[in-house]
């Protein structure tokens, strides 16, 4: 553990540990299967596509150096993380270096039974389903390109499967006020 000296107001030397990030957000896929009305992703001039295995592995190697200081890691920022077909294996790698609290923020449209089983097996701590509408009409006005019934069924199927398998993955429904 490296330290740095800082000078206080009285001129005395104070030793303080160098700080590390406590939360890591991983933008593993910069593309989306929706065009949500509140999301800036489609308007941000960023390179689209999947994070390469080489970049992801380099990130995991760097995180391993201070994994014990990380409170949690979350996948999903400017795209739909489930478009990454290897996401569950990537979660297992992050858990494998000692970051046990891994979350995924998703719109839920790509959550199949097979994917749900893999998320549960990877010890994903939480899946955050961004829903943003209680009715079909509201949902489909906000989450343009997605089908309300499909996403609701995907969420319910995930919960059933998690409970059947005795999984520990928490399910969070996220709603952003669209007032």
PDB file of C-alpha atoms in Angstrom:
ATOM      1  CA  UNK A   1       0.000   0.000   0.000  1.00  0.00           C
ATOM      2  CA  UNK A   2       1.602   3.246  -1.148  1.00  0.00           C
ATOM      3  CA  UNK A   3       1.292   6.428   0.862  1.00  0.00           C
ATOM      4  CA  UNK A   4       1.768  10.091   0.119  1.00  0.00           C
ATOM      5  CA  UNK A   5       2.683  12.946   2.435  1.00  0.00           C
ATOM      6  CA  UNK A   6       0.482  16.010   2.561  1.00  0.00           C
ATOM      7  CA  UNK A   7       1.217  19.200   4.403  1.00  0.00           C
ATOM      8  CA  UNK A   8      -1.458  20.408   6.863  1.00  0.00           C
ATOM      9  CA  UNK A   9      -2.242  24.037   7.798  1.00  0.00           C
ATOM     10  CA  UNK A  10       0.112  23.910  10.775  1.00  0.00           C
ATOM     11  CA  UNK A  11       2.986  22.777   8.598  1.00  0.00           C
ATOM     12  CA  UNK A  12       2.917  19.270  10.112  1.00  0.00           C
ATOM     13  CA  UNK A  13       3.221  16.327   7.738  1.00  0.00           C
ATOM     14  CA  UNK A  14       0.132  14.109   7.427  1.00  0.00           C
ATOM     15  CA  UNK A  15       0.278  10.629   5.938  1.00  0.00           C
ATOM     16  CA  UNK A  16      -2.814   9.592   3.992  1.00  0.00           C
ATOM     17  CA  UNK A  17      -3.411   6.483   1.852  1.00  0.00           C
ATOM     18  CA  UNK A  18      -3.861   6.945  -1.884  1.00  0.00           C
ATOM     19  CA  UNK A  19      -7.546   6.551  -2.766  1.00  0.00           C
ATOM     20  CA  UNK A  20      -8.940   3.978  -5.157  1.00  0.00           C
ATOM     21  CA  UNK A  21     -12.362   3.958  -6.792  1.00  0.00           C
ATOM     22  CA  UNK A  22     -14.962   2.097  -4.743  1.00  0.00           C
ATOM     23  CA  UNK A  23     -17.426   1.684  -7.615  1.00  0.00           C
ATOM     24  CA  UNK A  24     -16.561   0.515 -11.118  1.00  0.00           C
ATOM     25  CA  UNK A  25     -18.935   0.963 -14.045  1.00  0.00           C
ATOM     26  CA  UNK A  26     -18.109  -1.089 -17.127  1.00  0.00           C
ATOM     27  CA  UNK A  27     -19.459  -0.012 -20.492  1.00  0.00           C
ATOM     28  CA  UNK A  28     -19.118  -3.412 -22.158  1.00  0.00           C
ATOM     29  CA  UNK A  29     -21.373  -2.740 -25.148  1.00  0.00           C
ATOM     30  CA  UNK A  30     -22.081   0.597 -26.832  1.00  0.00           C
ATOM     31  CA  UNK A  31     -25.132  -0.298 -28.835  1.00  0.00           C
ATOM     32  CA  UNK A  32     -28.739  -0.726 -27.841  1.00  0.00           C
ATOM     33  CA  UNK A  33     -31.832  -2.587 -28.941  1.00  0.00           C
ATOM     34  CA  UNK A  34     -34.066   0.385 -28.026  1.00  0.00           C
ATOM     35  CA  UNK A  35     -34.249   4.119 -28.625  1.00  0.00           C
ATOM     36  CA  UNK A  36     -35.528   5.346 -25.279  1.00  0.00           C
ATOM     37  CA  UNK A  37     -36.781   8.902 -25.334  1.00  0.00           C
ATOM     38  CA  UNK A  38     -34.748  10.008 -22.302  1.00  0.00           C
ATOM     39  CA  UNK A  39     -31.501   8.244 -23.186  1.00  0.00           C
ATOM     40  CA  UNK A  40     -28.622  10.230 -24.692  1.00  0.00           C
ATOM     41  CA  UNK A  41     -26.839   7.111 -25.992  1.00  0.00           C
ATOM     42  CA  UNK A  42     -27.951   7.511 -29.592  1.00  0.00           C
ATOM     43  CA  UNK A  43     -26.794  11.148 -29.538  1.00  0.00           C
ATOM     44  CA  UNK A  44     -23.330  10.575 -28.049  1.00  0.00           C
ATOM     45  CA  UNK A  45     -20.596  10.347 -30.691  1.00  0.00           C
ATOM     46  CA  UNK A  46     -18.908   7.269 -29.204  1.00  0.00           C
ATOM     47  CA  UNK A  47     -17.604   4.197 -30.984  1.00  0.00           C
ATOM     48  CA  UNK A  48     -20.321   1.564 -31.103  1.00  0.00           C
ATOM     49  CA  UNK A  49     -19.949  -2.126 -30.441  1.00  0.00           C
ATOM     50  CA  UNK A  50     -18.624  -4.671 -28.037  1.00  0.00           C
ATOM     51  CA  UNK A  51     -15.638  -4.111 -25.744  1.00  0.00           C
ATOM     52  CA  UNK A  52     -12.902  -6.411 -27.036  1.00  0.00           C
ATOM     53  CA  UNK A  53     -11.712  -9.361 -24.964  1.00  0.00           C
ATOM     54  CA  UNK A  54      -8.217  -7.824 -24.884  1.00  0.00           C
ATOM     55  CA  UNK A  55      -9.506  -4.552 -23.389  1.00  0.00           C
ATOM     56  CA  UNK A  56     -11.768  -6.381 -20.930  1.00  0.00           C
ATOM     57  CA  UNK A  57      -8.969  -8.724 -19.800  1.00  0.00           C
ATOM     58  CA  UNK A  58      -6.604  -5.746 -19.335  1.00  0.00           C
ATOM     59  CA  UNK A  59      -9.290  -4.017 -17.246  1.00  0.00           C
ATOM     60  CA  UNK A  60      -9.763  -7.101 -15.056  1.00  0.00           C
ATOM     61  CA  UNK A  61      -5.987  -7.379 -14.579  1.00  0.00           C
ATOM     62  CA  UNK A  62      -5.851  -3.755 -13.425  1.00  0.00           C
ATOM     63  CA  UNK A  63      -8.880  -4.137 -11.140  1.00  0.00           C
ATOM     64  CA  UNK A  64      -7.342  -7.209  -9.503  1.00  0.00           C
ATOM     65  CA  UNK A  65      -4.651  -4.962  -7.963  1.00  0.00           C
ATOM     66  CA  UNK A  66      -7.232  -3.223  -5.759  1.00  0.00           C
ATOM     67  CA  UNK A  67     -10.297  -5.502  -5.926  1.00  0.00           C
ATOM     68  CA  UNK A  68     -10.647  -5.544  -2.128  1.00  0.00           C
ATOM     69  CA  UNK A  69     -11.300  -1.791  -2.196  1.00  0.00           C
ATOM     70  CA  UNK A  70     -14.148  -2.032  -4.718  1.00  0.00           C
ATOM     71  CA  UNK A  71     -17.649  -2.049  -3.207  1.00  0.00           C
ATOM     72  CA  UNK A  72     -19.322  -3.140  -6.427  1.00  0.00           C
ATOM     73  CA  UNK A  73     -19.024  -3.210 -10.193  1.00  0.00           C
ATOM     74  CA  UNK A  74     -21.876  -2.512 -12.594  1.00  0.00           C
ATOM     75  CA  UNK A  75     -22.177  -3.414 -16.258  1.00  0.00           C
ATOM     76  CA  UNK A  76     -24.207  -1.070 -18.434  1.00  0.00           C
ATOM     77  CA  UNK A  77     -23.774   2.624 -19.217  1.00  0.00           C
ATOM     78  CA  UNK A  78     -24.248   3.791 -22.820  1.00  0.00           C
ATOM     79  CA  UNK A  79     -25.757   0.675 -24.298  1.00  0.00           C
ATOM     80  CA  UNK A  80     -27.500  -2.610 -23.569  1.00  0.00           C
ATOM     81  CA  UNK A  81     -25.046  -4.903 -21.764  1.00  0.00           C
ATOM     82  CA  UNK A  82     -26.996  -8.059 -22.676  1.00  0.00           C
ATOM     83  CA  UNK A  83     -26.053  -7.558 -26.327  1.00  0.00           C
ATOM     84  CA  UNK A  84     -22.666  -8.932 -25.168  1.00  0.00           C
ATOM     85  CA  UNK A  85     -23.124 -12.700 -25.598  1.00  0.00           C
ATOM     86  CA  UNK A  86     -20.207 -13.351 -23.194  1.00  0.00           C
ATOM     87  CA  UNK A  87     -21.386 -11.039 -20.437  1.00  0.00           C
ATOM     88  CA  UNK A  88     -21.991 -13.821 -17.929  1.00  0.00           C
ATOM     89  CA  UNK A  89     -18.445 -15.150 -18.415  1.00  0.00           C
ATOM     90  CA  UNK A  90     -17.135 -11.606 -17.954  1.00  0.00           C
ATOM     91  CA  UNK A  91     -19.107 -11.298 -14.718  1.00  0.00           C
ATOM     92  CA  UNK A  92     -17.585 -14.582 -13.522  1.00  0.00           C
ATOM     93  CA  UNK A  93     -14.097 -13.143 -14.227  1.00  0.00           C
ATOM     94  CA  UNK A  94     -14.859 -10.029 -12.181  1.00  0.00           C
ATOM     95  CA  UNK A  95     -16.232 -12.145  -9.324  1.00  0.00           C
ATOM     96  CA  UNK A  96     -13.172 -14.401  -9.671  1.00  0.00           C
ATOM     97  CA  UNK A  97     -10.752 -11.566  -8.816  1.00  0.00           C
ATOM     98  CA  UNK A  98     -12.623 -10.822  -5.593  1.00  0.00           C
ATOM     99  CA  UNK A  99     -15.305  -8.307  -6.589  1.00  0.00           C
ATOM    100  CA  UNK A 100     -18.301 -10.251  -5.336  1.00  0.00           C
ATOM    101  CA  UNK A 101     -20.884  -7.518  -5.787  1.00  0.00           C
ATOM    102  CA  UNK A 102     -21.625  -7.289  -9.525  1.00  0.00           C
ATOM    103  CA  UNK A 103     -24.739  -5.630 -10.916  1.00  0.00           C
ATOM    104  CA  UNK A 104     -26.141  -5.446 -14.435  1.00  0.00           C
ATOM    105  CA  UNK A 105     -28.433  -2.636 -15.609  1.00  0.00           C
ATOM    106  CA  UNK A 106     -30.571  -3.811 -18.531  1.00  0.00           C
ATOM    107  CA  UNK A 107     -33.764  -3.019 -20.373  1.00  0.00           C
ATOM    108  CA  UNK A 108     -34.563  -6.735 -20.067  1.00  0.00           C
ATOM    109  CA  UNK A 109     -35.575  -7.360 -23.675  1.00  0.00           C
ATOM    110  CA  UNK A 110     -32.707  -9.814 -24.282  1.00  0.00           C
ATOM    111  CA  UNK A 111     -33.124 -11.754 -21.007  1.00  0.00           C
ATOM    112  CA  UNK A 112     -33.829 -15.313 -22.137  1.00  0.00           C
ATOM    113  CA  UNK A 113     -34.153 -18.339 -19.863  1.00  0.00           C
ATOM    114  CA  UNK A 114     -30.667 -19.490 -20.882  1.00  0.00           C
ATOM    115  CA  UNK A 115     -29.200 -16.078 -20.108  1.00  0.00           C
ATOM    116  CA  UNK A 116     -31.020 -15.973 -16.767  1.00  0.00           C
ATOM    117  CA  UNK A 117     -29.524 -19.345 -15.813  1.00  0.00           C
ATOM    118  CA  UNK A 118     -26.059 -18.085 -16.733  1.00  0.00           C
ATOM    119  CA  UNK A 119     -26.463 -14.850 -14.717  1.00  0.00           C
ATOM    120  CA  UNK A 120     -27.551 -16.846 -11.676  1.00  0.00           C
ATOM    121  CA  UNK A 121     -24.627 -19.287 -12.110  1.00  0.00           C
ATOM    122  CA  UNK A 122     -22.176 -16.353 -12.445  1.00  0.00           C
ATOM    123  CA  UNK A 123     -23.242 -15.109  -8.967  1.00  0.00           C
ATOM    124  CA  UNK A 124     -24.518 -11.792 -10.275  1.00  0.00           C
ATOM    125  CA  UNK A 125     -25.585  -9.881  -7.166  1.00  0.00           C
ATOM    126  CA  UNK A 126     -28.311  -7.802  -8.824  1.00  0.00           C
ATOM    127  CA  UNK A 127     -30.066  -7.353 -12.123  1.00  0.00           C
ATOM    128  CA  UNK A 128     -31.547  -3.883 -12.520  1.00  0.00           C
ATOM    129  CA  UNK A 129     -34.391  -3.981 -15.013  1.00  0.00           C
ATOM    130  CA  UNK A 130     -35.044  -0.471 -16.315  1.00  0.00           C
ATOM    131  CA  UNK A 131     -38.778  -0.513 -16.958  1.00  0.00           C
ATOM    132  CA  UNK A 132     -39.986   3.112 -16.824  1.00  0.00           C
ATOM    133  CA  UNK A 133     -43.657   2.330 -17.454  1.00  0.00           C
ATOM    134  CA  UNK A 134     -46.335   0.415 -15.584  1.00  0.00           C
ATOM    135  CA  UNK A 135     -48.712   0.216 -18.534  1.00  0.00           C
ATOM    136  CA  UNK A 136     -48.038  -0.995 -22.079  1.00  0.00           C
ATOM    137  CA  UNK A 137     -48.933   2.409 -23.485  1.00  0.00           C
ATOM    138  CA  UNK A 138     -46.578   4.348 -21.211  1.00  0.00           C
ATOM    139  CA  UNK A 139     -43.776   1.804 -21.494  1.00  0.00           C
ATOM    140  CA  UNK A 140     -43.765   1.674 -25.291  1.00  0.00           C
ATOM    141  CA  UNK A 141     -43.835   5.490 -25.575  1.00  0.00           C
ATOM    142  CA  UNK A 142     -40.672   5.635 -23.459  1.00  0.00           C
ATOM    143  CA  UNK A 143     -38.838   2.436 -24.437  1.00  0.00           C
ATOM    144  CA  UNK A 144     -39.189   2.834 -28.200  1.00  0.00           C
ATOM    145  CA  UNK A 145     -38.589  -0.416 -30.072  1.00  0.00           C
ATOM    146  CA  UNK A 146     -39.259  -2.737 -27.130  1.00  0.00           C
ATOM    147  CA  UNK A 147     -42.388  -4.754 -26.333  1.00  0.00           C
ATOM    148  CA  UNK A 148     -43.925  -4.328 -22.879  1.00  0.00           C
ATOM    149  CA  UNK A 149     -45.291  -7.892 -22.595  1.00  0.00           C
ATOM    150  CA  UNK A 150     -41.970  -9.443 -23.604  1.00  0.00           C
ATOM    151  CA  UNK A 151     -39.990  -7.474 -21.010  1.00  0.00           C
ATOM    152  CA  UNK A 152     -42.528  -8.110 -18.218  1.00  0.00           C
ATOM    153  CA  UNK A 153     -42.458 -11.838 -19.039  1.00  0.00           C
ATOM    154  CA  UNK A 154     -38.637 -11.815 -19.096  1.00  0.00           C
ATOM    155  CA  UNK A 155     -38.529 -10.218 -15.634  1.00  0.00           C
ATOM    156  CA  UNK A 156     -41.103 -12.629 -14.200  1.00  0.00           C
ATOM    157  CA  UNK A 157     -39.351 -15.627 -15.767  1.00  0.00           C
ATOM    158  CA  UNK A 158     -36.020 -14.471 -14.323  1.00  0.00           C
ATOM    159  CA  UNK A 159     -37.558 -14.276 -10.836  1.00  0.00           C
ATOM    160  CA  UNK A 160     -39.187 -17.725 -11.166  1.00  0.00           C
ATOM    161  CA  UNK A 161     -35.958 -19.297 -12.382  1.00  0.00           C
ATOM    162  CA  UNK A 162     -33.880 -17.611  -9.679  1.00  0.00           C
ATOM    163  CA  UNK A 163     -36.247 -18.886  -6.990  1.00  0.00           C
ATOM    164  CA  UNK A 164     -36.371 -22.385  -8.504  1.00  0.00           C
ATOM    165  CA  UNK A 165     -32.551 -22.574  -8.629  1.00  0.00           C
ATOM    166  CA  UNK A 166     -32.096 -21.091  -5.152  1.00  0.00           C
ATOM    167  CA  UNK A 167     -30.147 -18.182  -6.627  1.00  0.00           C
ATOM    168  CA  UNK A 168     -29.200 -15.070  -4.674  1.00  0.00           C
ATOM    169  CA  UNK A 169     -29.509 -12.507  -7.485  1.00  0.00           C
ATOM    170  CA  UNK A 170     -31.617  -9.524  -6.415  1.00  0.00           C
ATOM    171  CA  UNK A 171     -34.052  -8.084  -8.902  1.00  0.00           C
ATOM    172  CA  UNK A 172     -34.452  -4.311  -8.970  1.00  0.00           C
ATOM    173  CA  UNK A 173     -37.074  -2.558 -11.077  1.00  0.00           C
ATOM    174  CA  UNK A 174     -35.941   0.930 -12.014  1.00  0.00           C
ATOM    175  CA  UNK A 175     -38.374   3.607 -13.093  1.00  0.00           C
ATOM    176  CA  UNK A 176     -37.300   7.082 -14.165  1.00  0.00           C
ATOM    177  CA  UNK A 177     -39.972   9.723 -13.780  1.00  0.00           C
ATOM    178  CA  UNK A 178     -40.870  10.923 -17.253  1.00  0.00           C
ATOM    179  CA  UNK A 179     -43.072  13.826 -16.090  1.00  0.00           C
TER     180      UNK A 179
END
